[in-house]
CSV table of C-alpha atoms in Angstrom, one decimal:
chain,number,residue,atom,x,y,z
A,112,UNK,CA,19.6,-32.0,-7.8
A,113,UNK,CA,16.0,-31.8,-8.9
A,114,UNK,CA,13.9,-28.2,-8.0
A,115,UNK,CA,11.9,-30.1,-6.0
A,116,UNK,CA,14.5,-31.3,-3.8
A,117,UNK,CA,15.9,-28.0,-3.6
A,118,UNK,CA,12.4,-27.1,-2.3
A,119,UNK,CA,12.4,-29.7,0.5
A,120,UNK,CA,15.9,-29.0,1.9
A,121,UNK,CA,16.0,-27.5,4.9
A,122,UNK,CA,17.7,-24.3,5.4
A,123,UNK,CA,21.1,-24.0,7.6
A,124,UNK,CA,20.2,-21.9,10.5
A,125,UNK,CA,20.0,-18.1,9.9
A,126,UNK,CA,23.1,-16.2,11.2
A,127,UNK,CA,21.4,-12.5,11.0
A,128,UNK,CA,25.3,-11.0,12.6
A,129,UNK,CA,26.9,-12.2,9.2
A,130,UNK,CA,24.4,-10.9,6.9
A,131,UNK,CA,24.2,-7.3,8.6
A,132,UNK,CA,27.7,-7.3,8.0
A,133,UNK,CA,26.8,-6.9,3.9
A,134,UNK,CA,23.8,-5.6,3.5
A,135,UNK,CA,22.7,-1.6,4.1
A,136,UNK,CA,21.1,-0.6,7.5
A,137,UNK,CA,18.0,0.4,5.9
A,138,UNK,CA,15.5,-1.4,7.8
A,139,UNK,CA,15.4,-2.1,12.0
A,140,UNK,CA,15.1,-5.8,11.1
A,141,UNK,CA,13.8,-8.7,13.6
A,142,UNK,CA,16.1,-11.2,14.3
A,143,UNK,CA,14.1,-14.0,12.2
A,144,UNK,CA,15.1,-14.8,8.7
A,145,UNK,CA,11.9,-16.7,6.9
A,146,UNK,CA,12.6,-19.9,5.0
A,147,UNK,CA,9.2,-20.6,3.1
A,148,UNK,CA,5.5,-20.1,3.2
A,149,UNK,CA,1.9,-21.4,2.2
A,150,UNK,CA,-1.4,-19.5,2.5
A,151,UNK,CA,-1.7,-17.4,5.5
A,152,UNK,CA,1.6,-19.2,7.0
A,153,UNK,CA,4.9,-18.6,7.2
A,154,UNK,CA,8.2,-21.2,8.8
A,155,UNK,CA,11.7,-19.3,9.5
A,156,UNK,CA,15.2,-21.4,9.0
A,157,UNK,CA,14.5,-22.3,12.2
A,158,UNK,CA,11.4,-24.3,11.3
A,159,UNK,CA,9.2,-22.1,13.7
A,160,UNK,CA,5.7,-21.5,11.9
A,161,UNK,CA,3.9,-18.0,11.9
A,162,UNK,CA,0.0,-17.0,11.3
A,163,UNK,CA,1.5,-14.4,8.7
A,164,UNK,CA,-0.6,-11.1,9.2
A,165,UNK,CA,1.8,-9.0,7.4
A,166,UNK,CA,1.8,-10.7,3.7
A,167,UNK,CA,4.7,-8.7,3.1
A,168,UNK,CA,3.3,-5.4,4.0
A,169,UNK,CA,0.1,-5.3,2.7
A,170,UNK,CA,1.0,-7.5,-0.8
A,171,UNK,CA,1.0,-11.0,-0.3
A,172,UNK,CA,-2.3,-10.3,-1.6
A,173,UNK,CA,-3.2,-14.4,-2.1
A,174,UNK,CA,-0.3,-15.7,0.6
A,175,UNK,CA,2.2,-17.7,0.2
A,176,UNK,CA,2.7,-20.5,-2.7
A,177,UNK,CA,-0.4,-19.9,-3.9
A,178,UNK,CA,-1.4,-22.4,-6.9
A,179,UNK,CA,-2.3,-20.3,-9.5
A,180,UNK,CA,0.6,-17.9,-8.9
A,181,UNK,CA,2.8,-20.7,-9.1
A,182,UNK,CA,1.6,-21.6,-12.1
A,183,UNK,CA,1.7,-18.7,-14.1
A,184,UNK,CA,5.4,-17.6,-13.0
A,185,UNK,CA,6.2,-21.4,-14.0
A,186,UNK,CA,4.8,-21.2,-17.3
A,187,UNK,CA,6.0,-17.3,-18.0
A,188,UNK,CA,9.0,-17.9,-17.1
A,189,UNK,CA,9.7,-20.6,-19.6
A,190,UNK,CA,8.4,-18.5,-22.1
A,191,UNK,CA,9.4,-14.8,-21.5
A,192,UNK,CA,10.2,-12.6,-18.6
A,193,UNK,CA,11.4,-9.4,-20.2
A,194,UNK,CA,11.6,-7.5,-23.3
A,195,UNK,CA,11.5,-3.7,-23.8
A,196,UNK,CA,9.4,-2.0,-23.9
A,197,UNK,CA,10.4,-0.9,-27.0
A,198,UNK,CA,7.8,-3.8,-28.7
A,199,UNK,CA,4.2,-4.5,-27.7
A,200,UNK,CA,3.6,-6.7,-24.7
A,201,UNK,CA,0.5,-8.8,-24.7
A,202,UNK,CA,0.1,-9.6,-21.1
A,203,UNK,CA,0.7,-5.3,-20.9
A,204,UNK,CA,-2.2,-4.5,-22.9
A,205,UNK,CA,-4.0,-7.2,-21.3
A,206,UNK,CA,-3.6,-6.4,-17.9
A,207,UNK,CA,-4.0,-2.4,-19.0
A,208,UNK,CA,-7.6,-3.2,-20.5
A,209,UNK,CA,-8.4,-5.4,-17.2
A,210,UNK,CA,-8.0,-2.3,-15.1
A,211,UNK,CA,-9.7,-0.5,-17.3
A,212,UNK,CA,-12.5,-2.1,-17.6
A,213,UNK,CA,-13.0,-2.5,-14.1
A,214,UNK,CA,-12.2,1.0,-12.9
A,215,UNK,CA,-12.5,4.5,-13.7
A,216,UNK,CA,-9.3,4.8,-15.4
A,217,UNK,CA,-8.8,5.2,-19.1
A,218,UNK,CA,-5.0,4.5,-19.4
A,219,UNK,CA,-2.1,3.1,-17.3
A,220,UNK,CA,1.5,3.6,-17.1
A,221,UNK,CA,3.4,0.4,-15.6
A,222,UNK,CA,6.7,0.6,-13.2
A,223,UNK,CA,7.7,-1.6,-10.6
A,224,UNK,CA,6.9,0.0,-7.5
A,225,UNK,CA,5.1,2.5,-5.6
A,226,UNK,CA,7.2,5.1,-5.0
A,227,UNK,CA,7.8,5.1,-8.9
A,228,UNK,CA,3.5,5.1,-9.9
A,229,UNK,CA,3.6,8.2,-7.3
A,230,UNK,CA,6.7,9.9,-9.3
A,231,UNK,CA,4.8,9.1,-12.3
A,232,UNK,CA,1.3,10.8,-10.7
A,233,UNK,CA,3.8,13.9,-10.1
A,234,UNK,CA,5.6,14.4,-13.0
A,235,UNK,CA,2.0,13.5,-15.1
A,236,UNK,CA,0.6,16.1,-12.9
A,237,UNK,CA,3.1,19.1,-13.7
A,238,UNK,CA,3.1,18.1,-17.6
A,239,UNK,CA,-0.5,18.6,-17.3
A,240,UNK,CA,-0.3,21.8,-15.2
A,241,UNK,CA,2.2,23.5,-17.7
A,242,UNK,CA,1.2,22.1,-21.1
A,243,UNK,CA,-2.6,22.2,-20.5
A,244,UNK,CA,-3.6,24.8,-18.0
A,245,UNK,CA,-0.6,26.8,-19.2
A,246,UNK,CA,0.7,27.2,-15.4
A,247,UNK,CA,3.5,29.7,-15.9
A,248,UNK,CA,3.8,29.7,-12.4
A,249,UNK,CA,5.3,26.9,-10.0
A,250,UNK,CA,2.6,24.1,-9.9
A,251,UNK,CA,2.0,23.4,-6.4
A,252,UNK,CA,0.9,19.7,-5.1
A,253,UNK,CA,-1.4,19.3,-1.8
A,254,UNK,CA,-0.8,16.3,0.1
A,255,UNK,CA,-1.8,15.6,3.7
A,256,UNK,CA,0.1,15.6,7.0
A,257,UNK,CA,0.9,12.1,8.0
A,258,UNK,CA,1.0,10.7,4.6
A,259,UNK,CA,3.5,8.0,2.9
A,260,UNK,CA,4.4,8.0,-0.5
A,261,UNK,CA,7.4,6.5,-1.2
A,262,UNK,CA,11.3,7.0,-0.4
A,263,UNK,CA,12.3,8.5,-3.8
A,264,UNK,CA,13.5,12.1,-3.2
A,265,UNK,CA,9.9,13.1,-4.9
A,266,UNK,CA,8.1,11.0,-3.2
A,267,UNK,CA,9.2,11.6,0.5
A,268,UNK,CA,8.7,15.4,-0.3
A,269,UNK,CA,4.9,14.4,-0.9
A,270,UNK,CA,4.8,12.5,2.0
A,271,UNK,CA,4.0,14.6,4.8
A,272,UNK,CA,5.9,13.1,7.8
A,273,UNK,CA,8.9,15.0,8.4
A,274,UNK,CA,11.0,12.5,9.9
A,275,UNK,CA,11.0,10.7,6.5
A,276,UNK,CA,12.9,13.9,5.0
A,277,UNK,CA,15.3,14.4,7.6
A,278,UNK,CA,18.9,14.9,6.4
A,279,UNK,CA,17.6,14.5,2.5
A,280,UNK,CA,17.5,18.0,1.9
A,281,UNK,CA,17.1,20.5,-0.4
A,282,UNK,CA,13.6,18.5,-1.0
A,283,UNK,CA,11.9,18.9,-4.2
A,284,UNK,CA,9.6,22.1,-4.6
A,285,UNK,CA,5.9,22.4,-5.1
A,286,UNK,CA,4.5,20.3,-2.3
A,287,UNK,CA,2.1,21.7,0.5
A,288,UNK,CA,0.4,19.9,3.6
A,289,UNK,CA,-2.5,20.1,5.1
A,290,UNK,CA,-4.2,18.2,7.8
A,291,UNK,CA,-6.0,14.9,6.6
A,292,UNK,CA,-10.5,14.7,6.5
A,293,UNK,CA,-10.0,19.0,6.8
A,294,UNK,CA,-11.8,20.2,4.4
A,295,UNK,CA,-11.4,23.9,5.8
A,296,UNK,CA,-8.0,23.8,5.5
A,297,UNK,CA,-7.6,22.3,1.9
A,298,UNK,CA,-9.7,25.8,1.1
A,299,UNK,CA,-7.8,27.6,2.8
A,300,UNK,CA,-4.1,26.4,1.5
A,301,UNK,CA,-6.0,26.8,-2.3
A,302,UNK,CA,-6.6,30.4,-1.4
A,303,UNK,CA,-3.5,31.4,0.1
A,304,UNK,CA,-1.2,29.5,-2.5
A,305,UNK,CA,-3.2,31.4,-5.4
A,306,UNK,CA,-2.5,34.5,-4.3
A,307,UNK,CA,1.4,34.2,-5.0
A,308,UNK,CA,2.8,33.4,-7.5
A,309,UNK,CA,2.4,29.3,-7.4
A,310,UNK,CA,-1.0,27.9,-8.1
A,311,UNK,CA,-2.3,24.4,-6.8
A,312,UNK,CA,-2.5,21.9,-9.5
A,313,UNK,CA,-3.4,18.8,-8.1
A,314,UNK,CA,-4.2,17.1,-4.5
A,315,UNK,CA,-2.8,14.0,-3.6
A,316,UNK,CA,-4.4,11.9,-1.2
A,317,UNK,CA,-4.3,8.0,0.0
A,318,UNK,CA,-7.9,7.1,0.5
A,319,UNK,CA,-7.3,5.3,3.7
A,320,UNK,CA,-4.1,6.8,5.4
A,321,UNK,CA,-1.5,3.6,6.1
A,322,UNK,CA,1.2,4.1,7.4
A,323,UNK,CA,0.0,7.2,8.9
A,324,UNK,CA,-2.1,5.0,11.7
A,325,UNK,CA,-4.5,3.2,9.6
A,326,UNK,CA,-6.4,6.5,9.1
A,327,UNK,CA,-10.0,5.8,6.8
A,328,UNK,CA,-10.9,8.9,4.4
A,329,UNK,CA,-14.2,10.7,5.4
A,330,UNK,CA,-17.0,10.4,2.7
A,331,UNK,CA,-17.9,13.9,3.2
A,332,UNK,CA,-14.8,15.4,2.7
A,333,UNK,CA,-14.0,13.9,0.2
A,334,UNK,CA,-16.9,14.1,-2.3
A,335,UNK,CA,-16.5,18.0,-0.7
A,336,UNK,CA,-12.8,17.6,-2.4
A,337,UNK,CA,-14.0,16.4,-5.7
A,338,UNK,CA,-16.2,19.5,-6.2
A,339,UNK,CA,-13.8,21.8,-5.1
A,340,UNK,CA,-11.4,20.0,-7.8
A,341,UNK,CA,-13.7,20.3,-10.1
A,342,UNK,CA,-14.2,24.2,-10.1
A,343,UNK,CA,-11.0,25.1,-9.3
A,344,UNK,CA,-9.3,23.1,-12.4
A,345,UNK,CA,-7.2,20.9,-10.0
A,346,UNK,CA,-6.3,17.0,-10.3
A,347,UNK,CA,-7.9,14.7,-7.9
A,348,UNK,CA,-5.1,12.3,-7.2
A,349,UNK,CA,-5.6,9.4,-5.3
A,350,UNK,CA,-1.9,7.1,-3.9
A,351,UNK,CA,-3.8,3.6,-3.6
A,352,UNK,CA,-0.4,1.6,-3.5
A,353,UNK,CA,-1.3,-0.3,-0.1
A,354,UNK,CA,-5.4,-0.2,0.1
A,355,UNK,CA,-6.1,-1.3,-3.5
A,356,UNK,CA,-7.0,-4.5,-5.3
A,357,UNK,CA,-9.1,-5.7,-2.8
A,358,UNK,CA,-7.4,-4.7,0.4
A,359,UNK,CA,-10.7,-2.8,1.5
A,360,UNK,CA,-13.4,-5.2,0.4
A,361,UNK,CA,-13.6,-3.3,-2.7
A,362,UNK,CA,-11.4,-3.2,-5.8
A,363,UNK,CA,-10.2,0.1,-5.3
A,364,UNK,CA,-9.9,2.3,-2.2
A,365,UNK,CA,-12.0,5.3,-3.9
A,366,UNK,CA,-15.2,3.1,-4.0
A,367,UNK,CA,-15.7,3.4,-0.4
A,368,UNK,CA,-15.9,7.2,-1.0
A,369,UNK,CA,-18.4,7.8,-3.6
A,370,UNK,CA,-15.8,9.8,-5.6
A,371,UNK,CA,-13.6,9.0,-8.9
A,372,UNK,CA,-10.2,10.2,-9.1
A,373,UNK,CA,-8.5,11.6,-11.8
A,374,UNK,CA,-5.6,9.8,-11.6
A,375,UNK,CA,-4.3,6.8,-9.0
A,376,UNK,CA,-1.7,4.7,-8.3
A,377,UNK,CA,-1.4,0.8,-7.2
A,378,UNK,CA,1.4,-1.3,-6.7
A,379,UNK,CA,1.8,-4.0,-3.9
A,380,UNK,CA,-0.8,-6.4,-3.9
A,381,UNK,CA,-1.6,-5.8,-8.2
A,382,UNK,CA,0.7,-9.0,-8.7
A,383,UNK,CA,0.6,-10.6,-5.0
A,384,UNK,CA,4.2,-10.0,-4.5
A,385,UNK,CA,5.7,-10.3,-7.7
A,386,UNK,CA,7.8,-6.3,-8.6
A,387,UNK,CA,4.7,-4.1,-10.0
A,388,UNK,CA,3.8,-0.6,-10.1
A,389,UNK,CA,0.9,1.3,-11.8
A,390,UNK,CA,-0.5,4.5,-12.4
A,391,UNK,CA,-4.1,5.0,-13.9
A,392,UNK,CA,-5.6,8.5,-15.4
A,393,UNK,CA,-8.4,9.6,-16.8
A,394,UNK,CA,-8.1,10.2,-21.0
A,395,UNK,CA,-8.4,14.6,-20.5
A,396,UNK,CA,-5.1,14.3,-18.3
A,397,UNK,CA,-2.9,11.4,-20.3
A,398,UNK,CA,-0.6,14.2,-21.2
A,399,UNK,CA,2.9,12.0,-21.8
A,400,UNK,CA,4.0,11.2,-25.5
A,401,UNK,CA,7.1,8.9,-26.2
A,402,UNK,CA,10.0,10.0,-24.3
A,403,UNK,CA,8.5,12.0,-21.3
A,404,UNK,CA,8.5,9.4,-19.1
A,405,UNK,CA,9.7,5.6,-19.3
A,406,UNK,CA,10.4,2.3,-17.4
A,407,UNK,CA,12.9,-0.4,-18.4
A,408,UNK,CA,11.4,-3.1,-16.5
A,409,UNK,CA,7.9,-1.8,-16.1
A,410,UNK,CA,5.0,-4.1,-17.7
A,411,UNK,CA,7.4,-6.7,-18.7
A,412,UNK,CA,5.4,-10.4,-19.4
A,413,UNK,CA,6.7,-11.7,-15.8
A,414,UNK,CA,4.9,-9.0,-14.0
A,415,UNK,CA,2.1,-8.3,-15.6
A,416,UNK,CA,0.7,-12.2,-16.1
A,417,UNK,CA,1.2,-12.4,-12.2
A,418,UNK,CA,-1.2,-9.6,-11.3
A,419,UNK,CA,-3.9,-11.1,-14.3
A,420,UNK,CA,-3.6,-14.3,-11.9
A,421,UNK,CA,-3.9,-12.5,-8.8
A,422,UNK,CA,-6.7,-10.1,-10.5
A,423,UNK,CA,-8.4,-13.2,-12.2
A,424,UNK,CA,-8.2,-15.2,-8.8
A,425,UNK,CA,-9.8,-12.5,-7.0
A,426,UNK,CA,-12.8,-12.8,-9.0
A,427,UNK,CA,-12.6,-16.6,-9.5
A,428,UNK,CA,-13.0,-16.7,-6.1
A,429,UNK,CA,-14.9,-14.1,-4.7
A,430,UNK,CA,-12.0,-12.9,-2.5
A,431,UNK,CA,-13.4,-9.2,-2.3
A,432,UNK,CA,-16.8,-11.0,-0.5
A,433,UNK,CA,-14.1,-12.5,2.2
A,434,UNK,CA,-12.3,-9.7,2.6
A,435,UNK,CA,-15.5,-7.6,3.8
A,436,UNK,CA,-16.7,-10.8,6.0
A,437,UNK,CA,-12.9,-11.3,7.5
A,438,UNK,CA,-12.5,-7.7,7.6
A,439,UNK,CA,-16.1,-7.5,10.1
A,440,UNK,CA,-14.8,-10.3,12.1
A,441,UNK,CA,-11.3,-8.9,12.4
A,442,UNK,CA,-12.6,-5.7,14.1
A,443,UNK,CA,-15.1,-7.3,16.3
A,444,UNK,CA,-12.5,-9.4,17.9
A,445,UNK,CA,-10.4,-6.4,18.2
A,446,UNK,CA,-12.7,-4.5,19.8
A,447,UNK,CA,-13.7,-7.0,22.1
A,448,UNK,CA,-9.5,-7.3,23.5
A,449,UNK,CA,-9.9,-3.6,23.2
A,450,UNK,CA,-13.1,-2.9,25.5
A,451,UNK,CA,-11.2,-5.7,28.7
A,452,UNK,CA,-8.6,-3.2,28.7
A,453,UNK,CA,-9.8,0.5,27.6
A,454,UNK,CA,-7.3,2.2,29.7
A,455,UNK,CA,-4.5,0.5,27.1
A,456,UNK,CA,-6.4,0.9,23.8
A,457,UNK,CA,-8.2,4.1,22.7
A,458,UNK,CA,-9.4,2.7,19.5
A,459,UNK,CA,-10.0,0.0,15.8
A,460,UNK,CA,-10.4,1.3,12.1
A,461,UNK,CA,-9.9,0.0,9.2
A,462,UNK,CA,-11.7,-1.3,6.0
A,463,UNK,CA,-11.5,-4.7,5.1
A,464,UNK,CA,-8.0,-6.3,5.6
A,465,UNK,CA,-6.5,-3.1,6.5
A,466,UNK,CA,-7.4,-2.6,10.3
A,467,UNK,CA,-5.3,-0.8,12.9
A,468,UNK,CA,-5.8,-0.7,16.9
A,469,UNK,CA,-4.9,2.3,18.9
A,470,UNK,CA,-2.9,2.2,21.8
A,471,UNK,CA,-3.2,5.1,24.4
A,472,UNK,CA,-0.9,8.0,23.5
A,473,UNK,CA,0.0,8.2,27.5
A,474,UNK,CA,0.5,4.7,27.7
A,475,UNK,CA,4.5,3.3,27.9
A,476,UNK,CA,3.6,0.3,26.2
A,477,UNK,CA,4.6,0.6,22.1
A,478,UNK,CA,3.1,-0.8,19.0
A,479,UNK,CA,6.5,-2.3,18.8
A,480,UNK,CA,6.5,-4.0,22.7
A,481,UNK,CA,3.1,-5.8,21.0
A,482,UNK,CA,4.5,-6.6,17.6
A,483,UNK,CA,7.3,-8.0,19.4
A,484,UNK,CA,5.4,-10.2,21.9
A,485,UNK,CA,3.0,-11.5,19.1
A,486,UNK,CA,5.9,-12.5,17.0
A,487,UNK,CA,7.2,-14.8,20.1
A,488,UNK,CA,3.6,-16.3,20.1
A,489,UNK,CA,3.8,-17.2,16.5
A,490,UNK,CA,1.8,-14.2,15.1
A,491,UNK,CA,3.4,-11.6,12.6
A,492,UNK,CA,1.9,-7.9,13.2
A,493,UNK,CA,3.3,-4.6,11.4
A,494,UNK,CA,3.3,-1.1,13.0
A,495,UNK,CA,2.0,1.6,11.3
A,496,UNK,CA,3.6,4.2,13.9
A,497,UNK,CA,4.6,4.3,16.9
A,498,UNK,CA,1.5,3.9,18.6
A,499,UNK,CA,-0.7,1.9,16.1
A,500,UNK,CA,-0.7,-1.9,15.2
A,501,UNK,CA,-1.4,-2.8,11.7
A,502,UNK,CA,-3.2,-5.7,10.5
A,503,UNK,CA,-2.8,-7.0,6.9
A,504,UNK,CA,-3.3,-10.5,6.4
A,505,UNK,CA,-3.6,-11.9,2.8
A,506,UNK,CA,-7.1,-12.2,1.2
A,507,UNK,CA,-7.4,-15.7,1.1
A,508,UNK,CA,-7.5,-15.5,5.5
A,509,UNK,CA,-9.5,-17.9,7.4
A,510,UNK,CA,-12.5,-17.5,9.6
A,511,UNK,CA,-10.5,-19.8,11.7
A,512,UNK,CA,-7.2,-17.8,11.2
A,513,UNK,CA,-8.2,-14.5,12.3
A,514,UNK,CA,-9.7,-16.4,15.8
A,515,UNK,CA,-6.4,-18.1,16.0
A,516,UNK,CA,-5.1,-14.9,15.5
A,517,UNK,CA,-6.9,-12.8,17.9
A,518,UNK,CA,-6.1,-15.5,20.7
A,519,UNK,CA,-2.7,-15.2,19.9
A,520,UNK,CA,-3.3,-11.2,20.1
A,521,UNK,CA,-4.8,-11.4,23.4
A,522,UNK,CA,-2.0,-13.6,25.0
A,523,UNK,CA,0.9,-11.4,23.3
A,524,UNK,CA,-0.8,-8.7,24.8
A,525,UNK,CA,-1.1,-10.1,28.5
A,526,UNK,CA,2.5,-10.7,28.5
A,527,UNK,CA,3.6,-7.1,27.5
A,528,UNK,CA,1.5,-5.6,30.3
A,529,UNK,CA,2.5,-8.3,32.6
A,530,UNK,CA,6.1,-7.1,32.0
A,531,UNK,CA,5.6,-3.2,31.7
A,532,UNK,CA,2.1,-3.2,34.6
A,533,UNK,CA,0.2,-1.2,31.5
């Protein structure tokens, strides 16, 4: 059988009881099992189609079966997918000098996920703290209150939402919270910790909060942060795994800020879908020497020639200019649904293709009642809490496709309150 025929055969219809019986409970899966996609489109095993506004979480970054994508894993593939890292890779120090050049970063550390270009950031960060500012003391890590940073045992430390640590502990030591766009109470934590015997080392922040309700950083606050970083000897660390390369109309979250980090992470949409994680520093803080810190898989040729396509493409074709335009559009049609009903929704942020809409707190009606309704219609929608629906179509999105999806929005929404008088 050729692979083109094994493209074109239909899939049997999905039975989702026989594959929970295998695989972990890890996820509150919908009862749709997806068969194949193109562009902003998505068809299940039962040939329904979806306007796909998830793109896998935030990382289909150019949709589905994209061309050049398909290309380039065609061609590595027949070439080389993996070798140690043990040898120079060329697509590596390729895709290393790309992100260089195009961002404040002086050096990069590959992995293959988010969770694991945080754990990097945190173990970078406490090499720097004891070998560098000669912390004899317990290095201390800020990070704010309804934060995500992965589901490592590190990571969901950082992450300030406790229902993410429940039952995993002891957690790991030397992580703080404070309340996100508060600058008062960043000074105040810095003051308090330093008087015992820890001493804040870095502060790690997303730029635009995700799956904390689509929360956008505060320019103020943040360029506040950088000069407080700045005389207090403290890293500026910045966890872009779902709003960079492109996601916010510009190539990195921090741009919308007016600030540089020290050091900051990517993953998700660097290689459109394709395993990738990455952490970026500036040159003072590149602290780890061979056999501090490692990856077997991370930067292999596979991985890193798919995000040089998906980086490449976005320039090729302009994809941060349609974000921002898409992005505009997005919101306006969300606030328009919003404003017919402003008893249901109390409000729409975002930056380019990462918007969220706000449903009333007092409200019965879920994020989840909505997602739920939209996926009947034919549009896929993500959560990002309980009460807050996330939008996160690919890059390449239509004009057309966000009206088509905002109709289906609207009608998705008219059925839940229909069913639950919101």
């Amino acid at each position: 059988m050729s692979h083109n025929t094994l493209i074109d055969t239909p899939a049997k219809a999905f039975d989702t009881n026989e594959f929970d019986t295998y695989v972990m409970h890890t996820y509150g899966r919908f009862p749709i099992a997806m068969e194949r996609g193109e562009g902003c489109h998505l068809w299940d095993t039962e040939g329904k189609e979806y306007l796909d506004f998830v793109a896998g979480i935030a990382t289909c970054t150019l949709g589905h079966a994209h061309p050049a994508l398909i290309k380039t894993v065609t061609q590595q593939i027949q070439k080389l997918h993996h070798v140690s890292n043990l040898y120079y890779i060329p697509q590596q120090g390729e895709l290393a000098q790309w992100i260089v050049e195009n961002s404040c970063a002086d050096r990069v550390f590959f992995c293959n996920s988010g969770a694991e270009a945080n754990e990097a950031a945190i173990k970078l960060i406490r090499k720097y703290a004891h070998t560098v500012l000669d912390f004899l003391e317990q290095p201390v890590i800020l990070t704010a209150k309804g934060s995500f940073h992965g589901r490592t045992l590190a990571t969901i430390t950082a992450t300030g939402q406790p229902k993410y640590q429940q039952d995993f502990a002891p957690l790991m030591p030397g992580f703080e919270y404070v309340p996100y766009n508060d600058i008062k109470a960043v000074e105040h934590a810095i003051a308090d910790i330093d008087e015992g015997n820890r001493r804040v080392a870095a502060i790690m922040l997303e730029p635009l909060q995700g799956e904390g309700g689509v929360r956008p950083g505060d320019m103020d606050y943040f360029l506040r942060l950088r000069k407080i970083c700045d005389e207090n000897n403290i890293l500026l660390v910045f966890d872009e795994v779902q709003v960079g390369v492109g996601r916010t109309g510009k190539l990195w979250g921090y741009e919308n800020l007016g600030v540089e980090p020290d050091i900051f992470t990517s993953a998700k949409g660097l290689a459109g879908g394709i395993p990738i994680g990455a952490m970026m520093c500036k040159k003072f803080c590149d602290v780890f020497t061979p056999g501090t810190h490692a990856s077997t898989f991370g930067g292999n040729p596979f991985a890193c020639a798919s995000a040089l396509t998906v980086l490449h493409t976005i320039e090729k074709d302009h994809l941060l200019h349609n974000v921002q335009a898409r992005g505009e559009q997005l919101r306006s049609k969300l606030r328009a649904i919003a404003q017919k009903d402003p008893t249901l929704f109390t409000d729409v942020r975002g930056w380019g293709l990462i918007n969220g809409m706000e449903i009333n707190e007092e409200m019965s009606v879920t994020a989840i009642d909505i997602v739920k309704a939209a996926m009947e219609e034919g549009l896929l929608l993500a959560p990002a809490g309980p009460k807050v629906l996330r939008f996160v179509p690919p890059l390449i999105v239509s004009e057309e496709e966000v009206n088509q999806a905002a109709a289906i929005l609207e009608k998705a929404i008219s059925k839940v309150c229909s069913a639950t008088a919101c």
